[in-house]
CSV table of C-alpha atoms in Angstrom, one decimal:
chain,number,residue,atom,x,y,z
Z,33,MET,CA,27.3,-4.3,-155.8
Z,34,LYS,CA,24.3,-4.7,-153.1
Z,35,TYR,CA,23.5,-7.7,-154.8
Z,36,ARG,CA,26.3,-9.9,-154.3
Z,37,LEU,CA,27.1,-8.2,-151.4
Z,38,CYS,CA,23.2,-10.2,-149.8
Z,39,GLY,CA,24.4,-13.1,-151.2
Z,40,ILE,CA,27.3,-13.2,-149.4
Z,41,VAL,CA,25.8,-13.1,-146.4
Z,42,LEU,CA,22.7,-15.4,-146.2
Z,43,LEU,CA,25.5,-17.7,-147.9
Z,44,ALA,CA,26.8,-17.6,-145.0
Z,45,ALA,CA,24.5,-17.5,-142.8
Z,46,SER,CA,22.9,-20.5,-144.2
Z,47,THR,CA,26.8,-22.3,-143.8
Z,48,ALA,CA,26.3,-21.2,-139.8
Z,49,ALA,CA,23.6,-22.7,-139.4
Z,50,SER,CA,24.3,-25.8,-141.3
Z,51,ALA,CA,27.6,-25.4,-138.3
Z,52,GLN,CA,25.4,-26.0,-135.7
Z,53,SER,CA,23.1,-29.0,-136.7
Z,54,SER,CA,24.0,-32.9,-137.2
Z,55,VAL,CA,22.1,-35.9,-138.7
Z,56,THR,CA,23.8,-39.2,-137.9
Z,57,LEU,CA,23.1,-42.4,-139.7
Z,58,TYR,CA,24.5,-45.2,-136.9
Z,59,GLY,CA,23.3,-48.8,-136.8
Z,60,ARG,CA,25.0,-52.4,-135.6
Z,61,VAL,CA,24.0,-56.0,-138.1
Z,62,ASP,CA,24.5,-59.0,-135.8
Z,63,GLY,CA,25.0,-62.4,-137.1
Z,64,GLY,CA,26.1,-66.4,-136.4
Z,65,VAL,CA,24.8,-69.3,-135.6
Z,66,GLU,CA,23.3,-70.9,-132.3
Z,67,TYR,CA,22.1,-74.7,-131.5
Z,68,LEU,CA,19.2,-75.1,-128.3
Z,69,ASN,CA,18.3,-78.9,-127.2
Z,70,HIS,CA,15.2,-80.2,-125.8
Z,71,ILE,CA,12.1,-77.6,-127.8
Z,72,ALA,CA,9.0,-79.1,-127.3
Z,73,ASN,CA,7.7,-80.1,-130.5
Z,74,GLY,CA,3.4,-81.4,-129.9
Z,75,THR,CA,4.1,-84.4,-129.9
Z,76,GLY,CA,5.2,-85.0,-126.4
Z,77,GLY,CA,8.7,-85.2,-126.8
Z,78,SER,CA,10.9,-82.5,-128.1
Z,79,SER,CA,13.7,-82.7,-130.4
Z,80,SER,CA,17.3,-79.9,-130.9
Z,81,ARG,CA,18.0,-77.8,-134.0
Z,82,TRP,CA,21.3,-75.9,-134.9
Z,83,SER,CA,19.9,-72.3,-137.5
Z,84,ALA,CA,21.7,-69.5,-138.5
Z,85,GLU,CA,20.7,-66.5,-136.6
Z,86,GLY,CA,21.1,-62.4,-136.8
Z,87,GLY,CA,20.9,-60.5,-133.1
Z,88,ASP,CA,21.6,-62.7,-130.2
Z,89,TRP,CA,23.9,-60.5,-129.4
Z,90,GLY,CA,21.7,-57.1,-130.1
Z,91,THR,CA,20.0,-56.3,-132.0
Z,92,SER,CA,21.4,-55.9,-135.9
Z,93,MET,CA,19.5,-51.9,-136.6
Z,94,LEU,CA,19.9,-48.4,-138.8
Z,95,GLY,CA,19.3,-45.5,-137.1
Z,96,PHE,CA,18.8,-41.3,-137.8
Z,97,LYS,CA,19.9,-39.3,-135.6
Z,98,GLY,CA,19.9,-35.7,-135.5
Z,99,THR,CA,19.9,-31.3,-133.0
Z,100,GLU,CA,20.0,-28.7,-133.7
Z,101,ASP,CA,21.2,-26.2,-131.4
Z,102,LEU,CA,18.8,-23.0,-130.7
Z,103,GLY,CA,20.5,-21.5,-129.2
Z,104,GLY,CA,20.7,-20.3,-124.6
Z,105,GLY,CA,21.5,-23.9,-124.3
Z,106,MET,CA,18.5,-25.4,-126.0
Z,107,SER,CA,18.4,-28.0,-128.1
Z,108,ALA,CA,16.0,-29.5,-131.3
Z,109,LEU,CA,16.8,-33.8,-131.9
Z,110,PHE,CA,15.0,-36.5,-132.9
Z,111,ASP,CA,15.5,-40.1,-133.4
Z,112,LEU,CA,14.6,-42.2,-135.6
Z,113,GLU,CA,15.1,-46.5,-135.4
Z,114,THR,CA,14.1,-50.0,-136.4
Z,115,ALA,CA,15.3,-53.8,-135.8
Z,116,LEU,CA,16.7,-55.0,-138.6
Z,117,GLN,CA,16.5,-59.3,-139.3
Z,118,ILE,CA,19.9,-59.9,-141.3
Z,119,MET,CA,19.2,-63.7,-141.8
Z,120,ASN,CA,15.9,-63.0,-144.2
Z,121,GLY,CA,15.6,-58.8,-144.7
Z,122,THR,CA,12.8,-57.6,-142.5
Z,123,THR,CA,12.5,-54.7,-140.1
Z,124,GLY,CA,10.9,-55.4,-136.9
Z,125,GLY,CA,7.6,-56.1,-136.0
Z,126,GLY,CA,6.8,-54.8,-140.3
Z,127,ARG,CA,7.2,-51.3,-138.9
Z,128,LEU,CA,9.7,-48.6,-140.7
Z,129,PHE,CA,10.8,-47.2,-137.1
Z,130,SER,CA,10.4,-50.7,-135.0
Z,131,ARG,CA,12.3,-49.0,-131.7
Z,132,ARG,CA,12.1,-45.7,-132.0
Z,133,ALA,CA,10.5,-42.6,-133.8
Z,134,TYR,CA,10.6,-39.6,-131.0
Z,135,VAL,CA,11.6,-35.4,-132.4
Z,136,GLY,CA,11.8,-33.9,-129.0
Z,137,LEU,CA,13.4,-30.8,-126.6
Z,138,LYS,CA,16.6,-30.1,-124.8
Z,139,ASN,CA,18.2,-27.9,-122.7
Z,140,GLU,CA,20.9,-28.3,-120.9
Z,141,THR,CA,20.3,-26.5,-117.2
Z,142,TRP,CA,15.8,-27.9,-117.5
Z,143,GLY,CA,16.1,-31.8,-119.1
Z,144,GLN,CA,14.7,-32.9,-122.1
Z,145,LEU,CA,11.2,-33.5,-123.1
Z,146,GLN,CA,10.5,-36.4,-126.7
Z,147,ALA,CA,7.5,-37.8,-127.9
Z,148,GLY,CA,7.2,-40.9,-129.7
Z,149,ARG,CA,7.4,-43.8,-129.4
Z,150,ASN,CA,10.6,-45.4,-127.9
Z,151,LEU,CA,11.5,-48.4,-126.5
Z,152,PHE,CA,9.5,-49.6,-122.4
Z,153,ILE,CA,11.3,-47.6,-119.9
Z,154,ASP,CA,12.6,-50.8,-118.5
Z,155,SER,CA,14.0,-51.9,-120.9
Z,156,ASP,CA,16.0,-49.0,-121.8
Z,157,GLY,CA,17.0,-49.3,-118.4
Z,158,VAL,CA,17.1,-53.4,-117.1
Z,159,TRP,CA,20.7,-53.5,-120.0
Z,160,GLU,CA,22.8,-51.3,-117.7
Z,161,PHE,CA,22.2,-53.5,-114.5
Z,162,ASP,CA,22.3,-56.8,-116.4
Z,163,PRO,CA,25.2,-58.8,-117.3
Z,164,PHE,CA,24.7,-60.3,-119.8
Z,165,VAL,CA,23.1,-56.7,-121.3
Z,166,GLN,CA,19.9,-58.3,-123.3
Z,167,GLN,CA,21.2,-61.0,-125.2
Z,168,ALA,CA,19.3,-63.8,-126.7
Z,169,VAL,CA,20.8,-65.3,-122.9
Z,170,SER,CA,19.8,-62.8,-120.4
Z,171,SER,CA,18.0,-60.8,-117.4
Z,172,ALA,CA,15.2,-61.1,-120.0
Z,173,SER,CA,15.0,-65.0,-120.6
Z,174,LEU,CA,13.0,-66.0,-117.7
Z,175,VAL,CA,10.6,-63.6,-118.2
Z,176,ARG,CA,9.9,-64.4,-121.8
Z,177,GLY,CA,11.1,-60.8,-123.2
Z,178,ARG,CA,9.2,-58.6,-120.2
Z,179,ASN,CA,11.6,-56.6,-120.4
Z,180,TRP,CA,12.5,-55.3,-124.0
Z,181,GLN,CA,9.5,-54.2,-125.2
Z,182,GLN,CA,8.2,-51.2,-126.2
Z,183,THR,CA,5.4,-48.3,-126.8
Z,184,SER,CA,4.1,-46.5,-129.0
Z,185,ASN,CA,2.4,-42.5,-127.6
Z,186,ASN,CA,5.1,-41.7,-125.0
Z,187,VAL,CA,5.4,-38.4,-123.8
Z,188,GLU,CA,9.3,-38.7,-121.9
Z,189,TYR,CA,11.5,-36.4,-119.7
Z,190,HIS,CA,14.6,-37.7,-118.8
Z,191,SER,CA,16.2,-34.8,-116.0
Z,192,PRO,CA,19.7,-33.4,-115.7
Z,193,VAL,CA,22.2,-35.3,-114.1
Z,194,PHE,CA,22.2,-33.6,-110.7
Z,195,HIS,CA,25.4,-34.9,-108.1
Z,196,GLY,CA,25.2,-38.2,-109.8
Z,197,PHE,CA,22.2,-38.3,-110.0
Z,198,ASP,CA,18.8,-38.6,-112.6
Z,199,VAL,CA,15.7,-39.3,-113.5
Z,200,GLN,CA,13.5,-40.2,-116.8
Z,201,GLY,CA,9.6,-41.0,-116.7
Z,202,GLN,CA,7.2,-41.9,-119.1
Z,203,TYR,CA,3.2,-42.0,-120.4
Z,204,ALA,CA,2.1,-44.0,-123.7
Z,205,PHE,CA,-1.4,-42.5,-124.0
Z,206,GLY,CA,-3.9,-45.9,-125.7
Z,207,ASN,CA,-5.1,-43.9,-128.1
Z,208,GLN,CA,-8.8,-44.8,-127.1
Z,209,ALA,CA,-11.8,-43.5,-127.3
Z,210,SER,CA,-13.2,-47.2,-125.7
Z,211,GLY,CA,-11.2,-46.7,-122.4
Z,212,PHE,CA,-8.3,-43.9,-120.9
Z,213,ASN,CA,-6.0,-46.8,-120.9
Z,214,ASN,CA,-7.0,-49.4,-122.9
Z,215,GLY,CA,-4.8,-49.9,-126.4
Z,216,ALA,CA,-5.1,-50.4,-130.8
Z,217,GLU,CA,-5.9,-54.4,-130.7
Z,218,GLY,CA,-1.9,-56.1,-130.9
Z,219,GLU,CA,-0.5,-53.0,-128.7
Z,220,PHE,CA,-0.2,-52.5,-125.3
Z,221,GLY,CA,-2.2,-49.6,-123.7
Z,222,ARG,CA,-1.5,-47.2,-121.0
Z,223,SER,CA,1.3,-47.5,-119.7
Z,224,ASP,CA,3.5,-45.6,-118.0
Z,225,GLY,CA,7.1,-45.7,-115.2
Z,226,ILE,CA,9.2,-43.6,-113.5
Z,227,MET,CA,13.4,-44.4,-112.5
Z,228,LEU,CA,15.9,-42.8,-110.7
Z,229,THR,CA,19.4,-43.7,-110.6
Z,230,TYR,CA,22.0,-43.0,-108.8
Z,231,HIS,CA,26.0,-43.2,-111.3
Z,232,SER,CA,29.2,-43.1,-108.9
Z,233,PRO,CA,33.1,-44.4,-111.1
Z,234,LEU,CA,32.8,-47.7,-107.9
Z,235,PHE,CA,29.2,-47.9,-107.7
Z,236,ASP,CA,25.9,-47.8,-109.8
Z,237,VAL,CA,22.2,-47.7,-108.3
Z,238,ARG,CA,18.9,-47.6,-110.2
Z,239,GLY,CA,14.7,-48.6,-108.7
Z,240,ILE,CA,11.9,-48.4,-111.2
Z,241,TYR,CA,8.6,-48.9,-111.0
Z,242,ASP,CA,6.7,-49.6,-114.0
Z,243,GLU,CA,3.0,-50.3,-115.3
Z,244,LEU,CA,2.3,-51.8,-119.1
Z,245,ARG,CA,-1.2,-52.6,-119.7
Z,246,ASP,CA,-2.5,-54.9,-123.0
Z,247,SER,CA,-4.8,-53.4,-125.5
Z,248,SER,CA,-7.3,-53.9,-123.1
Z,249,GLY,CA,-6.2,-52.3,-120.4
Z,250,ARG,CA,-5.8,-54.9,-118.1
Z,251,LEU,CA,-2.7,-56.1,-116.2
Z,252,SER,CA,-3.9,-59.7,-117.3
Z,253,ASN,CA,0.1,-61.5,-117.5
Z,254,ILE,CA,3.3,-61.3,-114.6
Z,255,PHE,CA,4.9,-62.0,-118.6
Z,256,THR,CA,3.5,-59.7,-121.1
Z,257,ALA,CA,1.5,-56.9,-119.1
Z,258,SER,CA,1.8,-57.0,-115.8
Z,259,ARG,CA,3.6,-53.8,-112.4
Z,260,GLU,CA,7.5,-54.1,-112.1
Z,261,TYR,CA,9.6,-53.1,-109.4
Z,262,PHE,CA,12.7,-53.0,-109.3
Z,263,VAL,CA,16.5,-52.3,-107.7
Z,264,GLY,CA,19.8,-52.3,-109.8
Z,265,ALA,CA,23.2,-52.7,-108.2
Z,266,ASN,CA,26.8,-52.3,-110.8
Z,267,VAL,CA,30.3,-52.5,-108.6
Z,268,ARG,CA,33.2,-52.2,-110.2
Z,269,VAL,CA,36.9,-53.9,-108.3
Z,270,GLN,CA,39.6,-53.7,-110.7
Z,271,LYS,CA,39.1,-55.4,-114.0
Z,272,PHE,CA,35.9,-57.0,-112.6
Z,273,LYS,CA,32.4,-55.2,-112.9
Z,274,ILE,CA,29.9,-57.9,-110.3
Z,275,GLN,CA,25.8,-57.2,-111.1
Z,276,ALA,CA,22.8,-57.6,-109.0
Z,277,ALA,CA,19.1,-56.9,-109.2
Z,278,TYR,CA,15.7,-58.3,-108.1
Z,279,THR,CA,12.1,-57.7,-109.9
Z,280,HIS,CA,8.7,-57.9,-108.5
Z,281,TYR,CA,6.0,-58.5,-111.3
Z,282,ALA,CA,2.1,-58.2,-110.0
Z,283,ALA,CA,-1.0,-58.0,-112.2
Z,284,PRO,CA,-3.5,-58.7,-109.8
Z,285,ASP,CA,-5.7,-58.7,-113.5
Z,286,SER,CA,-5.6,-61.6,-114.6
Z,287,PRO,CA,-8.0,-64.6,-114.2
Z,288,ALA,CA,-9.1,-66.4,-111.7
Z,289,GLY,CA,-6.6,-68.8,-110.8
Z,290,VAL,CA,-4.2,-67.8,-112.9
Z,291,ALA,CA,-1.0,-67.1,-111.2
Z,292,ASP,CA,-0.2,-63.0,-111.0
Z,293,SER,CA,3.0,-62.5,-109.5
Z,294,ALA,CA,6.6,-63.8,-110.1
Z,295,ASP,CA,9.7,-63.0,-108.1
Z,296,HIS,CA,13.0,-62.7,-110.5
Z,297,TYR,CA,17.3,-62.1,-108.9
Z,298,TRP,CA,19.8,-62.9,-110.4
Z,299,LEU,CA,24.0,-62.0,-110.0
Z,300,GLY,CA,26.7,-62.2,-112.5
Z,301,ALA,CA,30.4,-60.6,-112.7
Z,302,THR,CA,31.9,-59.1,-115.7
Z,303,TYR,CA,35.6,-60.1,-115.9
Z,304,GLN,CA,37.7,-57.8,-118.6
Z,305,ALA,CA,40.8,-59.9,-119.1
Z,306,THR,CA,42.5,-57.7,-121.7
Z,307,PRO,CA,41.6,-54.4,-123.5
Z,308,ARG,CA,40.3,-56.6,-126.9
Z,309,TRP,CA,38.8,-59.5,-124.3
Z,310,ALA,CA,35.9,-60.2,-121.1
Z,311,MET,CA,34.1,-63.0,-120.0
Z,312,THR,CA,30.9,-62.9,-117.9
Z,313,ALA,CA,29.3,-65.1,-116.1
Z,314,ALA,CA,26.1,-64.7,-114.2
Z,315,GLY,CA,23.0,-66.8,-112.6
Z,316,PHE,CA,19.3,-66.2,-113.1
Z,317,TYR,CA,16.8,-67.5,-110.4
Z,318,ILE,CA,13.0,-67.3,-111.1
Z,319,ARG,CA,10.5,-68.1,-108.7
Z,320,VAL,CA,6.3,-67.4,-110.4
Z,321,GLY,CA,3.8,-67.2,-107.2
Z,322,GLU,CA,0.7,-69.9,-106.6
Z,323,GLY,CA,-1.2,-71.1,-109.2
Z,324,THR,CA,-2.3,-72.4,-112.9
Z,325,GLY,CA,-1.0,-71.8,-115.7
Z,326,ASP,CA,-2.6,-71.7,-120.0
Z,327,ALA,CA,-1.6,-71.4,-123.2
Z,328,SER,CA,-0.3,-68.0,-122.2
Z,329,HIS,CA,0.5,-67.7,-118.4
Z,330,ASP,CA,2.9,-69.9,-116.8
Z,331,PRO,CA,1.3,-71.7,-113.9
Z,332,GLY,CA,3.8,-71.2,-110.2
Z,333,SER,CA,6.9,-73.3,-110.4
Z,334,HIS,CA,10.9,-72.0,-110.6
Z,335,ALA,CA,14.2,-71.8,-112.8
Z,336,LEU,CA,17.5,-71.0,-112.7
Z,337,LEU,CA,18.8,-70.0,-115.6
Z,338,TYR,CA,23.5,-70.3,-115.4
Z,339,ALA,CA,24.7,-68.5,-118.5
Z,340,LEU,CA,28.5,-68.1,-119.2
Z,341,GLY,CA,30.2,-66.0,-122.2
Z,342,THR,CA,32.8,-64.2,-123.4
Z,343,THR,CA,33.3,-61.9,-126.3
Z,344,TYR,CA,36.4,-60.5,-128.4
Z,345,ASN,CA,36.6,-57.4,-129.8
Z,346,LEU,CA,39.1,-57.3,-132.8
Z,347,ASP,CA,38.8,-53.5,-132.9
Z,348,SER,CA,36.6,-50.7,-132.3
Z,349,ARG,CA,33.7,-51.5,-134.1
Z,350,THR,CA,33.3,-55.0,-134.0
Z,351,PHE,CA,33.9,-57.8,-131.9
Z,352,LEU,CA,33.4,-62.1,-131.9
Z,353,TYR,CA,30.8,-63.2,-129.1
Z,354,GLY,CA,30.1,-66.8,-127.8
Z,355,THR,CA,27.5,-68.0,-124.5
Z,356,VAL,CA,26.8,-70.9,-123.7
Z,357,ALA,CA,23.8,-71.6,-121.1
Z,358,TYR,CA,21.5,-73.5,-119.1
Z,359,VAL,CA,18.3,-73.2,-117.3
Z,360,ASN,CA,17.2,-76.2,-114.9
Z,361,ASN,CA,13.2,-76.0,-114.5
Z,362,SER,CA,11.0,-77.0,-111.6
Z,363,ARG,CA,9.0,-79.6,-112.3
Z,364,ASN,CA,5.9,-77.3,-113.7
Z,365,GLY,CA,8.0,-75.1,-115.1
Z,366,THR,CA,9.2,-74.2,-118.5
Z,367,PHE,CA,11.6,-71.6,-119.0
Z,368,SER,CA,13.9,-71.5,-122.0
Z,369,VAL,CA,16.5,-70.2,-122.6
Z,370,PHE,CA,15.4,-67.6,-124.4
Z,371,ALA,CA,13.4,-64.9,-124.0
Z,372,THR,CA,10.6,-66.9,-125.5
Z,373,PRO,CA,6.3,-66.0,-125.7
Z,374,ARG,CA,4.8,-69.1,-123.5
Z,375,ASP,CA,2.5,-68.8,-126.8
Z,376,SER,CA,5.3,-68.1,-130.0
Z,377,SER,CA,4.7,-68.9,-132.9
Z,378,SER,CA,8.3,-69.4,-132.7
Z,379,PRO,CA,8.2,-71.5,-129.8
Z,380,THR,CA,11.6,-72.3,-128.4
Z,381,SER,CA,10.7,-73.5,-124.2
Z,382,PRO,CA,11.1,-77.6,-123.1
Z,383,ILE,CA,8.6,-80.0,-122.1
Z,384,ALA,CA,6.8,-79.2,-118.2
Z,385,GLY,CA,9.9,-79.8,-116.1
Z,386,GLU,CA,13.2,-80.3,-118.8
Z,387,SER,CA,16.1,-78.5,-118.8
Z,388,GLN,CA,17.0,-76.7,-121.5
Z,389,THR,CA,20.7,-76.1,-123.5
Z,390,GLY,CA,22.1,-73.0,-126.0
Z,391,VAL,CA,24.7,-72.5,-127.2
Z,392,TYR,CA,25.8,-69.7,-130.0
Z,393,VAL,CA,28.4,-67.4,-131.3
Z,394,GLY,CA,28.8,-64.5,-133.6
Z,395,MET,CA,29.9,-61.5,-134.8
Z,396,MET,CA,28.8,-57.4,-133.9
Z,397,HIS,CA,29.1,-55.0,-136.6
Z,398,THR,CA,28.6,-51.4,-135.3
Z,399,PHE,CA,28.5,-47.7,-137.7
């Protein structure tokens, strides 16, 4: 009887512990078709292409996240998440968990502290103020993907919300004996940022300052390794959501004579016509400061990107989408409607001074 009672107590304790823990499998899958014209072909001319693409509206991903109640308002948590390319079945960047891989503690009074790989702080913060929520055509386009990076070796803090305000800070170690600011080859160096946000029913405001360094620990390229100053706002008026932002990039360690600053602006609005159907229109403008360019650095130039998109929800987890965009480049500008690095192995940029049009349609399912 004694052992039977002991077993019942242990079973009850195990059941109670399980009830206080949770692990969730989640993800989303995005696929469709796109068209892009005026792609520089390397022989002085340009070409067009049709292609099947995954992730135009948003990165396909698979993740596991969990929490465990530790008592006293404290809980442990983790998140493991990788990007997917559904057209060929590969994962993001050859990593098992390319987007997030962190563990942390959360306290209802003091906030959340975590460590591991995560989205860089501006990627985590800019999308909420982008009318196109960092689609393939979005605020990332004219900055060549600067605001959708991930960094490793992070220590990160999220404060509780206090009268509508919250703070997030992120610090990414370089982890190299060769220099405190350095990073491993092919990785970012020591990087950091802080974000302050105010949310209310009528409007939101956010400011971000961050530094994203190259593997040598330098701020050497305005669109890959630079300082960023961002301010954005959302305003909700009946069925409209109006969004605007300004960003300044500075790369003081750029090679002599190369453009080392840029200013990025946007304004857009989303009209929620029905609970299922929405339309979004936006304009994005970039001005790169004076200076020359090379294979990996943009020269002094400017460009204006216009985008129009729509979504239609089939149910709460599945929707259809379509986006059309047009970019008008200045004489030296080679910006694409897509966020392609200047020295990309799969370039989409037009020849200098040429405009470009892109269109994509597809479907997103979340689970």
